[in-house]
PDB file of C-alpha atoms in Angstrom:
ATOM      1  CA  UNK S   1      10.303  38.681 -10.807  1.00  0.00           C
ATOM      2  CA  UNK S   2      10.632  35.182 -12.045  1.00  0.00           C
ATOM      3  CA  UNK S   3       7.905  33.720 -14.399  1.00  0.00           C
ATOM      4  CA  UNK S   4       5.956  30.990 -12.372  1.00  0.00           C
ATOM      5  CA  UNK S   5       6.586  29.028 -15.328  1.00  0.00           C
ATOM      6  CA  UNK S   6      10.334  28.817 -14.702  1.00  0.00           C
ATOM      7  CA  UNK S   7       9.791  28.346 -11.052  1.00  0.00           C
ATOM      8  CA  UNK S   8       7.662  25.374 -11.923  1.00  0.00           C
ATOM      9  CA  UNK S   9      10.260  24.047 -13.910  1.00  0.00           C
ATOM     10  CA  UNK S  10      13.154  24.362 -11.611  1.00  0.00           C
ATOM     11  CA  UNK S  11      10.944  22.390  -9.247  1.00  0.00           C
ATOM     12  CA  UNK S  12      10.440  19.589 -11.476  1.00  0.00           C
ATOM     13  CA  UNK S  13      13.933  19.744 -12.024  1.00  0.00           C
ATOM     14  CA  UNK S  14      14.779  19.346  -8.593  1.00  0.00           C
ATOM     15  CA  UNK S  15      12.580  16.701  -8.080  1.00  0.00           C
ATOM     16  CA  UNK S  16      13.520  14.768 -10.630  1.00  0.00           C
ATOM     17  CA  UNK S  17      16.707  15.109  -9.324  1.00  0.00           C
ATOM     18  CA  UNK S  18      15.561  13.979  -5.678  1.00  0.00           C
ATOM     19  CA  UNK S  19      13.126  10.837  -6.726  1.00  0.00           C
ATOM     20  CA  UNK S  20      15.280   9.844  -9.976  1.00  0.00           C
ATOM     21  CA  UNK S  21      19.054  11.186  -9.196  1.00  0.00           C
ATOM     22  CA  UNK S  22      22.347   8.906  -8.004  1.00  0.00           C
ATOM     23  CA  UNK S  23      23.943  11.786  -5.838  1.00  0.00           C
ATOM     24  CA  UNK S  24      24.098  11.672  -2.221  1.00  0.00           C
ATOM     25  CA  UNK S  25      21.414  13.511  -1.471  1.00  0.00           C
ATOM     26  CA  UNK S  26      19.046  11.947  -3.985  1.00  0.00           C
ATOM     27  CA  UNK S  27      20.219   8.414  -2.324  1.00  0.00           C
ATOM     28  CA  UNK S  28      19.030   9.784   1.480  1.00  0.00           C
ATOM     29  CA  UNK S  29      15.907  11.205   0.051  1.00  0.00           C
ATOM     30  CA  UNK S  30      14.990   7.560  -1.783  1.00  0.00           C
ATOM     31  CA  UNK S  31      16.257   6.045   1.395  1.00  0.00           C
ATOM     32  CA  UNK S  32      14.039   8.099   3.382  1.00  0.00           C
ATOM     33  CA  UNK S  33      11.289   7.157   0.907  1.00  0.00           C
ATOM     34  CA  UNK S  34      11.764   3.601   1.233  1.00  0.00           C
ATOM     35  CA  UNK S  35      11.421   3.883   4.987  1.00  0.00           C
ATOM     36  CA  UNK S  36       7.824   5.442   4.440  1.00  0.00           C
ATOM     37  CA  UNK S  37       6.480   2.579   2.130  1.00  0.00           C
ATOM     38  CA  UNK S  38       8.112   0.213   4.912  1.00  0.00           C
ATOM     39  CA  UNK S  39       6.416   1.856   8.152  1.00  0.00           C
ATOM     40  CA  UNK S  40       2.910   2.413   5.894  1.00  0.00           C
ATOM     41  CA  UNK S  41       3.111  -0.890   4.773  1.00  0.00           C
ATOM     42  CA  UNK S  42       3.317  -2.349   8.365  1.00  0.00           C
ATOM     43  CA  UNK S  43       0.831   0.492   9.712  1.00  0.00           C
ATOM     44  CA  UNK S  44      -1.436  -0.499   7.208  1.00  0.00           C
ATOM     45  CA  UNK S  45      -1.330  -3.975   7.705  1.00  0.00           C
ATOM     46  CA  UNK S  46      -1.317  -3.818  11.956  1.00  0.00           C
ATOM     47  CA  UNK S  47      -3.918  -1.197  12.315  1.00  0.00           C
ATOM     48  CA  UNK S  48      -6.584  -3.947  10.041  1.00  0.00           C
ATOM     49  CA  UNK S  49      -6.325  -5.832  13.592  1.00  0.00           C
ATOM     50  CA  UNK S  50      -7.053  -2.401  15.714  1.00  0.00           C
ATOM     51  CA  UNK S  51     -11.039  -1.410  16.629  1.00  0.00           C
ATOM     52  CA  UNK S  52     -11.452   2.066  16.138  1.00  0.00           C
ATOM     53  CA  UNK S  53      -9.888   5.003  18.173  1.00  0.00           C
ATOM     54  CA  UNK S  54      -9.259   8.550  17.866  1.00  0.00           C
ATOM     55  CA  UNK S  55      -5.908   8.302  17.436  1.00  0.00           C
ATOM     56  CA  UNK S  56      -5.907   5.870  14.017  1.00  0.00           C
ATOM     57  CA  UNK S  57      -7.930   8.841  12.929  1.00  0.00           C
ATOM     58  CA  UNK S  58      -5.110  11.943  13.962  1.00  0.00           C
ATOM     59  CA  UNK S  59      -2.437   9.538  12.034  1.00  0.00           C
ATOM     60  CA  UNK S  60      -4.709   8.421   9.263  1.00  0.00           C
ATOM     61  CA  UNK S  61      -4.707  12.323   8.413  1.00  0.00           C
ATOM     62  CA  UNK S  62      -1.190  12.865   9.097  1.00  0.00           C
ATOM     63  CA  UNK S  63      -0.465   9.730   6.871  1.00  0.00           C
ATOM     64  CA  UNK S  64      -2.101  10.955   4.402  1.00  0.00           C
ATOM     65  CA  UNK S  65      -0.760  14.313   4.032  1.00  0.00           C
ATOM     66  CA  UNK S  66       2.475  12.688   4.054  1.00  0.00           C
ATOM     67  CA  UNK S  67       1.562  10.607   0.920  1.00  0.00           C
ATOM     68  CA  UNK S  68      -0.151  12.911  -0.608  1.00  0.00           C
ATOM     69  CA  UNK S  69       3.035  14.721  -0.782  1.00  0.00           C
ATOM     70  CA  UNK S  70       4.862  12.328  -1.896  1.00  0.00           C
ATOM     71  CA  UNK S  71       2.352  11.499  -4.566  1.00  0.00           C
ATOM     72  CA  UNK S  72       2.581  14.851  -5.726  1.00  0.00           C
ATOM     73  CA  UNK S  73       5.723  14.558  -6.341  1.00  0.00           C
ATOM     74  CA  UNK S  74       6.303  12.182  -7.678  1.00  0.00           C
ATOM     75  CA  UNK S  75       3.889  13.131 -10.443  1.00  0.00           C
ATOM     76  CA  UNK S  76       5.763  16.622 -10.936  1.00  0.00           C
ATOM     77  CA  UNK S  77       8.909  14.793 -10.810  1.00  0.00           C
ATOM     78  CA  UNK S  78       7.769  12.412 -13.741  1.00  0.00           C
ATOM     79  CA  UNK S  79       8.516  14.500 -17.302  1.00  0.00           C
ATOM     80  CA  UNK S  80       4.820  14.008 -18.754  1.00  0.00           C
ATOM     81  CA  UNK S  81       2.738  14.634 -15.389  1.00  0.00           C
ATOM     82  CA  UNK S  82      -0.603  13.283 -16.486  1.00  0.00           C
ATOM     83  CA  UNK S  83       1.168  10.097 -17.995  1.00  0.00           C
ATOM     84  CA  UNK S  84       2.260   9.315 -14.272  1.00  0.00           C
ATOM     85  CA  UNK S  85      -1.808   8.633 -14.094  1.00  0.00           C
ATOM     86  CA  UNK S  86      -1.321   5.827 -16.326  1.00  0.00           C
ATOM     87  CA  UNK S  87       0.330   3.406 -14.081  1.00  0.00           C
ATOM     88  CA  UNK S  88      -1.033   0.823 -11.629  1.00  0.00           C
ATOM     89  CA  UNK S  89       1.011   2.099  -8.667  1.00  0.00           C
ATOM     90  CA  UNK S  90      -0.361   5.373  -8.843  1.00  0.00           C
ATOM     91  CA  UNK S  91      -3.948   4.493  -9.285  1.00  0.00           C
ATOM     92  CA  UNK S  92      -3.586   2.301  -6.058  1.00  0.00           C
ATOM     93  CA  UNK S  93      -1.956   5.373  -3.719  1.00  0.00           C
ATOM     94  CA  UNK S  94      -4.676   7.582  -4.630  1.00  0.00           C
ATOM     95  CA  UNK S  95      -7.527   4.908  -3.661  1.00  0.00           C
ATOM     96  CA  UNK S  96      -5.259   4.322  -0.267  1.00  0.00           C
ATOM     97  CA  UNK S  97      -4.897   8.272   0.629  1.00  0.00           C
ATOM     98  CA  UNK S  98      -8.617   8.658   0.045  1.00  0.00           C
ATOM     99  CA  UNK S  99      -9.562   6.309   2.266  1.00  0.00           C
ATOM    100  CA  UNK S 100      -6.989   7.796   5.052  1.00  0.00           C
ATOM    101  CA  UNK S 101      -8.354  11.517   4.458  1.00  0.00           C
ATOM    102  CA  UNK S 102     -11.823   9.701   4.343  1.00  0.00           C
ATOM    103  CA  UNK S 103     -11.483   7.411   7.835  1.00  0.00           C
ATOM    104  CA  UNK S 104      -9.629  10.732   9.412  1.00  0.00           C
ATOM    105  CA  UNK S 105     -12.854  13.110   8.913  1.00  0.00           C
ATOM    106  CA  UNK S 106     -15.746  10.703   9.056  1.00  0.00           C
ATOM    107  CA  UNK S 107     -15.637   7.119  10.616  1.00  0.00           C
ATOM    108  CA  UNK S 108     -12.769   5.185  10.594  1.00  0.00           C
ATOM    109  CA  UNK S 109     -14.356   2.212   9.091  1.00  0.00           C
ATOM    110  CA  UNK S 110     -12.901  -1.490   8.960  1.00  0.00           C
ATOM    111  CA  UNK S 111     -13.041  -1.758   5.410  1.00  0.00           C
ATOM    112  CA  UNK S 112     -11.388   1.374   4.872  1.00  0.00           C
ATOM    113  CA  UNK S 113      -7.987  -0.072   6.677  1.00  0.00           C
ATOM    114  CA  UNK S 114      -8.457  -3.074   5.258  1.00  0.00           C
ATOM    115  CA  UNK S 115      -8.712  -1.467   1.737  1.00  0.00           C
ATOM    116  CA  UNK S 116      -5.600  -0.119   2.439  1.00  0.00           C
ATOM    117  CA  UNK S 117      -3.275  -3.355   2.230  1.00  0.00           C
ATOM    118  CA  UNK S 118      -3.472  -2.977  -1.181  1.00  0.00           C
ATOM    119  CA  UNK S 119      -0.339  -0.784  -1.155  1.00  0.00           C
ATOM    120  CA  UNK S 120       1.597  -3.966  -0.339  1.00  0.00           C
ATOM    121  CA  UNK S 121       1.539  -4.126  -4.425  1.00  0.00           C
ATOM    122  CA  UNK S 122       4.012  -1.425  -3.741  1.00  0.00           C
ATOM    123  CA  UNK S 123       6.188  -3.893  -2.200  1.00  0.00           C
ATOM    124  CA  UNK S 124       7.267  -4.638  -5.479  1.00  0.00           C
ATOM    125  CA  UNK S 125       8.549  -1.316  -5.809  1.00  0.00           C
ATOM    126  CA  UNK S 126      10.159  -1.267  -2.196  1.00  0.00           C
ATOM    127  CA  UNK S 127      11.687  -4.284  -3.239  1.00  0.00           C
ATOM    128  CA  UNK S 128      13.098  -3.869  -6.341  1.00  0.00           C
ATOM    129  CA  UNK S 129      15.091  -0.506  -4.269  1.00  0.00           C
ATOM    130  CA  UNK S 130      16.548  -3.218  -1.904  1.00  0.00           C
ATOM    131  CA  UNK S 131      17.548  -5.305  -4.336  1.00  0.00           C
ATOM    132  CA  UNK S 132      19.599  -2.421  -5.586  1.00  0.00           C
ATOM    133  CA  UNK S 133      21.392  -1.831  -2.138  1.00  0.00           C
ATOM    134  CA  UNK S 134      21.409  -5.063  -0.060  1.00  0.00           C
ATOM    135  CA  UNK S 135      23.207  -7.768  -1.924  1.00  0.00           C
ATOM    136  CA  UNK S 136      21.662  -9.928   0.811  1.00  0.00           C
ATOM    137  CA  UNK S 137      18.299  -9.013  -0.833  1.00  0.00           C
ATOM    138  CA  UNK S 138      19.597 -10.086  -4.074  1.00  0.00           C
ATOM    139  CA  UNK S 139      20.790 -13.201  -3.357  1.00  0.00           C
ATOM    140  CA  UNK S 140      17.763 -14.362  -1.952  1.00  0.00           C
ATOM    141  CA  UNK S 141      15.351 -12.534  -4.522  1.00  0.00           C
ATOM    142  CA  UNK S 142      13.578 -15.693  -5.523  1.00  0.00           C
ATOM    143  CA  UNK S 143      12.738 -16.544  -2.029  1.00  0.00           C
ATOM    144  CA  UNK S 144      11.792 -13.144  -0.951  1.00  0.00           C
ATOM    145  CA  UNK S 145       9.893 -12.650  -4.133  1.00  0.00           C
ATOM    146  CA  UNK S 146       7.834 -15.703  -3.445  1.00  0.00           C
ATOM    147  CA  UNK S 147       7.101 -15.106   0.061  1.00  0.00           C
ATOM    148  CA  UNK S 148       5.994 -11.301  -1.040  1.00  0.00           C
ATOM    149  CA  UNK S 149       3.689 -13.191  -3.732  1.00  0.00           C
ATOM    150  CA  UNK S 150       1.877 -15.326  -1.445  1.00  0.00           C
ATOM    151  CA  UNK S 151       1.485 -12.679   1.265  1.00  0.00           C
ATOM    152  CA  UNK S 152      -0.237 -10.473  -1.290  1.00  0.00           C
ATOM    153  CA  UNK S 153      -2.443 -12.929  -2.702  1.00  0.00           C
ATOM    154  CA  UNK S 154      -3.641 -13.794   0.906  1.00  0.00           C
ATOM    155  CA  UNK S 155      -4.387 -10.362   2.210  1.00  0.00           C
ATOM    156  CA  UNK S 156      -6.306  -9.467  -1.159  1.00  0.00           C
ATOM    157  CA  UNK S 157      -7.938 -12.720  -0.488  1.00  0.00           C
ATOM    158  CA  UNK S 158      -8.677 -11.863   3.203  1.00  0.00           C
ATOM    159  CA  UNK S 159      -9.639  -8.746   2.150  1.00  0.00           C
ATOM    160  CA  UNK S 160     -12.379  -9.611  -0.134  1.00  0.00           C
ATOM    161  CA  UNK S 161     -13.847 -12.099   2.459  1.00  0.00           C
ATOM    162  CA  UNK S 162     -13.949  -9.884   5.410  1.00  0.00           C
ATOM    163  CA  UNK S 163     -15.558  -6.621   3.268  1.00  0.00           C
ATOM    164  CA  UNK S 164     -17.831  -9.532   1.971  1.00  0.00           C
ATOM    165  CA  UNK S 165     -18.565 -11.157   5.017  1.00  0.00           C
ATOM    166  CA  UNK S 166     -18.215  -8.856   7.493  1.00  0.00           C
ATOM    167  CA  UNK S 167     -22.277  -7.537   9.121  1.00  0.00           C
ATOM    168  CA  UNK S 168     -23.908 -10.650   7.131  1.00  0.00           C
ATOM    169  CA  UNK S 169     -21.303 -13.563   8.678  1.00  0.00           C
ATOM    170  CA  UNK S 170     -21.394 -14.237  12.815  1.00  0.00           C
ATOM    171  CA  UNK S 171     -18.366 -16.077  12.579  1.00  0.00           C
ATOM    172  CA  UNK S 172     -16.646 -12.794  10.527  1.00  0.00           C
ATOM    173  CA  UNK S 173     -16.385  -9.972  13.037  1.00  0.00           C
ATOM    174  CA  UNK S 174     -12.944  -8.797  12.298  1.00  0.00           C
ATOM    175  CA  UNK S 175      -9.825  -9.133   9.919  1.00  0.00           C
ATOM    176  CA  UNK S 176      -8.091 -11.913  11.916  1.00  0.00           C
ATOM    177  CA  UNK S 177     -11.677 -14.058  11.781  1.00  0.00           C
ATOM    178  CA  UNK S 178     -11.130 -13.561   7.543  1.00  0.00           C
ATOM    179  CA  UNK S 179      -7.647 -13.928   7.780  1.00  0.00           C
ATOM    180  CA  UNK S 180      -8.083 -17.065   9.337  1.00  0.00           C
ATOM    181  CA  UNK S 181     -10.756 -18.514   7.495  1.00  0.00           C
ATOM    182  CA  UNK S 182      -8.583 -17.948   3.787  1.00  0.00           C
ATOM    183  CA  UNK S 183      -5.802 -19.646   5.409  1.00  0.00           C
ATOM    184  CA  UNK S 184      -7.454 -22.587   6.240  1.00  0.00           C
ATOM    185  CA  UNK S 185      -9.076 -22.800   3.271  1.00  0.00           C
ATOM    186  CA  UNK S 186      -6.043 -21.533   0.982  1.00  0.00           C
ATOM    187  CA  UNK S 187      -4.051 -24.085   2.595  1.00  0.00           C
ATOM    188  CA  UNK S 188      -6.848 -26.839   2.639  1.00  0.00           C
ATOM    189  CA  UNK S 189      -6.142 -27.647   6.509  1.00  0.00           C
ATOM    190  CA  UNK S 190     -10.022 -27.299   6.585  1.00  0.00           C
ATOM    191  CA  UNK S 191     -11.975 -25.112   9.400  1.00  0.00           C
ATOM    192  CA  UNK S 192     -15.722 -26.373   9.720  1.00  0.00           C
ATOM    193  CA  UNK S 193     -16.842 -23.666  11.727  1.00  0.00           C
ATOM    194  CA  UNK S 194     -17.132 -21.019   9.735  1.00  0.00           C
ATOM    195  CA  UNK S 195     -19.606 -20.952   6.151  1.00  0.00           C
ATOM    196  CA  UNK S 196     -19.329 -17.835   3.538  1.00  0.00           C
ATOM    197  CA  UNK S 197     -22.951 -16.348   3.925  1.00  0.00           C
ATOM    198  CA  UNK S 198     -23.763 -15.434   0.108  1.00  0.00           C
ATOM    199  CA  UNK S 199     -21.512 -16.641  -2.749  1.00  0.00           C
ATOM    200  CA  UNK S 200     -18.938 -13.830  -3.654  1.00  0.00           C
ATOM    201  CA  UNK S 201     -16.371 -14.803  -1.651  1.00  0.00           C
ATOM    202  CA  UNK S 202     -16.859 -18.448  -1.939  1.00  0.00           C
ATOM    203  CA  UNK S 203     -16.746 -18.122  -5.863  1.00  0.00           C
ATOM    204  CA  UNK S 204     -13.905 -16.384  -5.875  1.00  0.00           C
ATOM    205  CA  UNK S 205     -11.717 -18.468  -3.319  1.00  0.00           C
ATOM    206  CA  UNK S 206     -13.601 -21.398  -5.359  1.00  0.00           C
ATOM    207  CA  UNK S 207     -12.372 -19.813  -8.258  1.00  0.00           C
ATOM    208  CA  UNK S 208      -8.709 -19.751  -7.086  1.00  0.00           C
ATOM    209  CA  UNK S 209      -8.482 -22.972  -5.773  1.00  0.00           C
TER     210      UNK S 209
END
């Protein structure tokens, strides 16, 4: 019988392989990765529009098994686990697959979903993979890179208005109402109808303008 030491190890091995490797295999397996950051991305971002149903909650959980797995690994894969901790990515997909196994066995809370576009910082990542296989992508990587940017900024932005606003602000029932209201202001068409009720939000969009 094999030590479960060495089985460990073969694993990691393998893995490494899979996330890390330039064989065929380890190119369908990123490929297939890619794919998942893609559809959770868009998921993630669609489902911030969505009231609450029963079936956000049956994919939440399957989502987030999904990730999970991937998450771990991805940490196995990397040759000091623990270190794989240490970056900013990693941080961010544990904070998004709580809040799926969270929404998925409790309430499937607004801010929860909306918490969750922070994985578009992983469209950095998803991004930089494209690069590497469309030359389409990288001959329009400035352009794409600034449209990525600003997209980012202004669902953060959105973000911290509508958990901010959102039970305190008539005008602030859902994502779209925030989404709306950072646009106008971000882009200084102007709105008039809706006021920030406190003064987080409104220092920190003051702040960034």
């Amino acid at each position: 019988m094999r030590p479960a030491s060495s089985t460990l190890g073969r694993l990691r091995v393998r893995l490494r392989r899979l996330f890390y490797g330039h064989r065929p295999d380890a190119v369908a397996f990123q490929a297939s990765l890619l794919a998942i950051d893609i559809a959770a991305i868009g998921y993630f971002i669609a489902t911030s529009f969505v009231a609450d149903a029963t079936w956000l909650r049956v994919v939440d959980l399957l989502l987030g098994i999904l990730l999970a797995l991937e998450f771990l690994g991805r940490m196995l894969a990397h040759r000091h686990p623990m270190a794989y901790l240490d970056n900013g990515a990693a941080l961010v997909d544990l904070v998004v697959i709580g809040s799926l196994f969270v929404s998925a066995l409790g309430g499937n809370l607004g801010f929860l979903r909306v918490l969750r576009t922070v994985r578009l910082i992983r469209s950095y990542n998803v991004l930089g993979q494209l690069k590497r296989r469309i030359p389409a992508v990288r001959r329009n990587l400035e352009v794409i890179h600034a449209a990525l940017d600003l997209a980012v900024f202004v669902f953060m932005i959105a973000s911290v208005v509508y958990v901010s606003q959102r039970g305190v602000n008539p005008k602030i029932e859902d994502f779209i109402d925030a989404l709306y209201f950072t646009v106008a202001t971000l882009s200084t068409t102007g709105f008039g109808d809706v006021t920030l009720m406190g003064s987080t939000s409104g220092e920190v969009l003051s702040i960034l303008m």
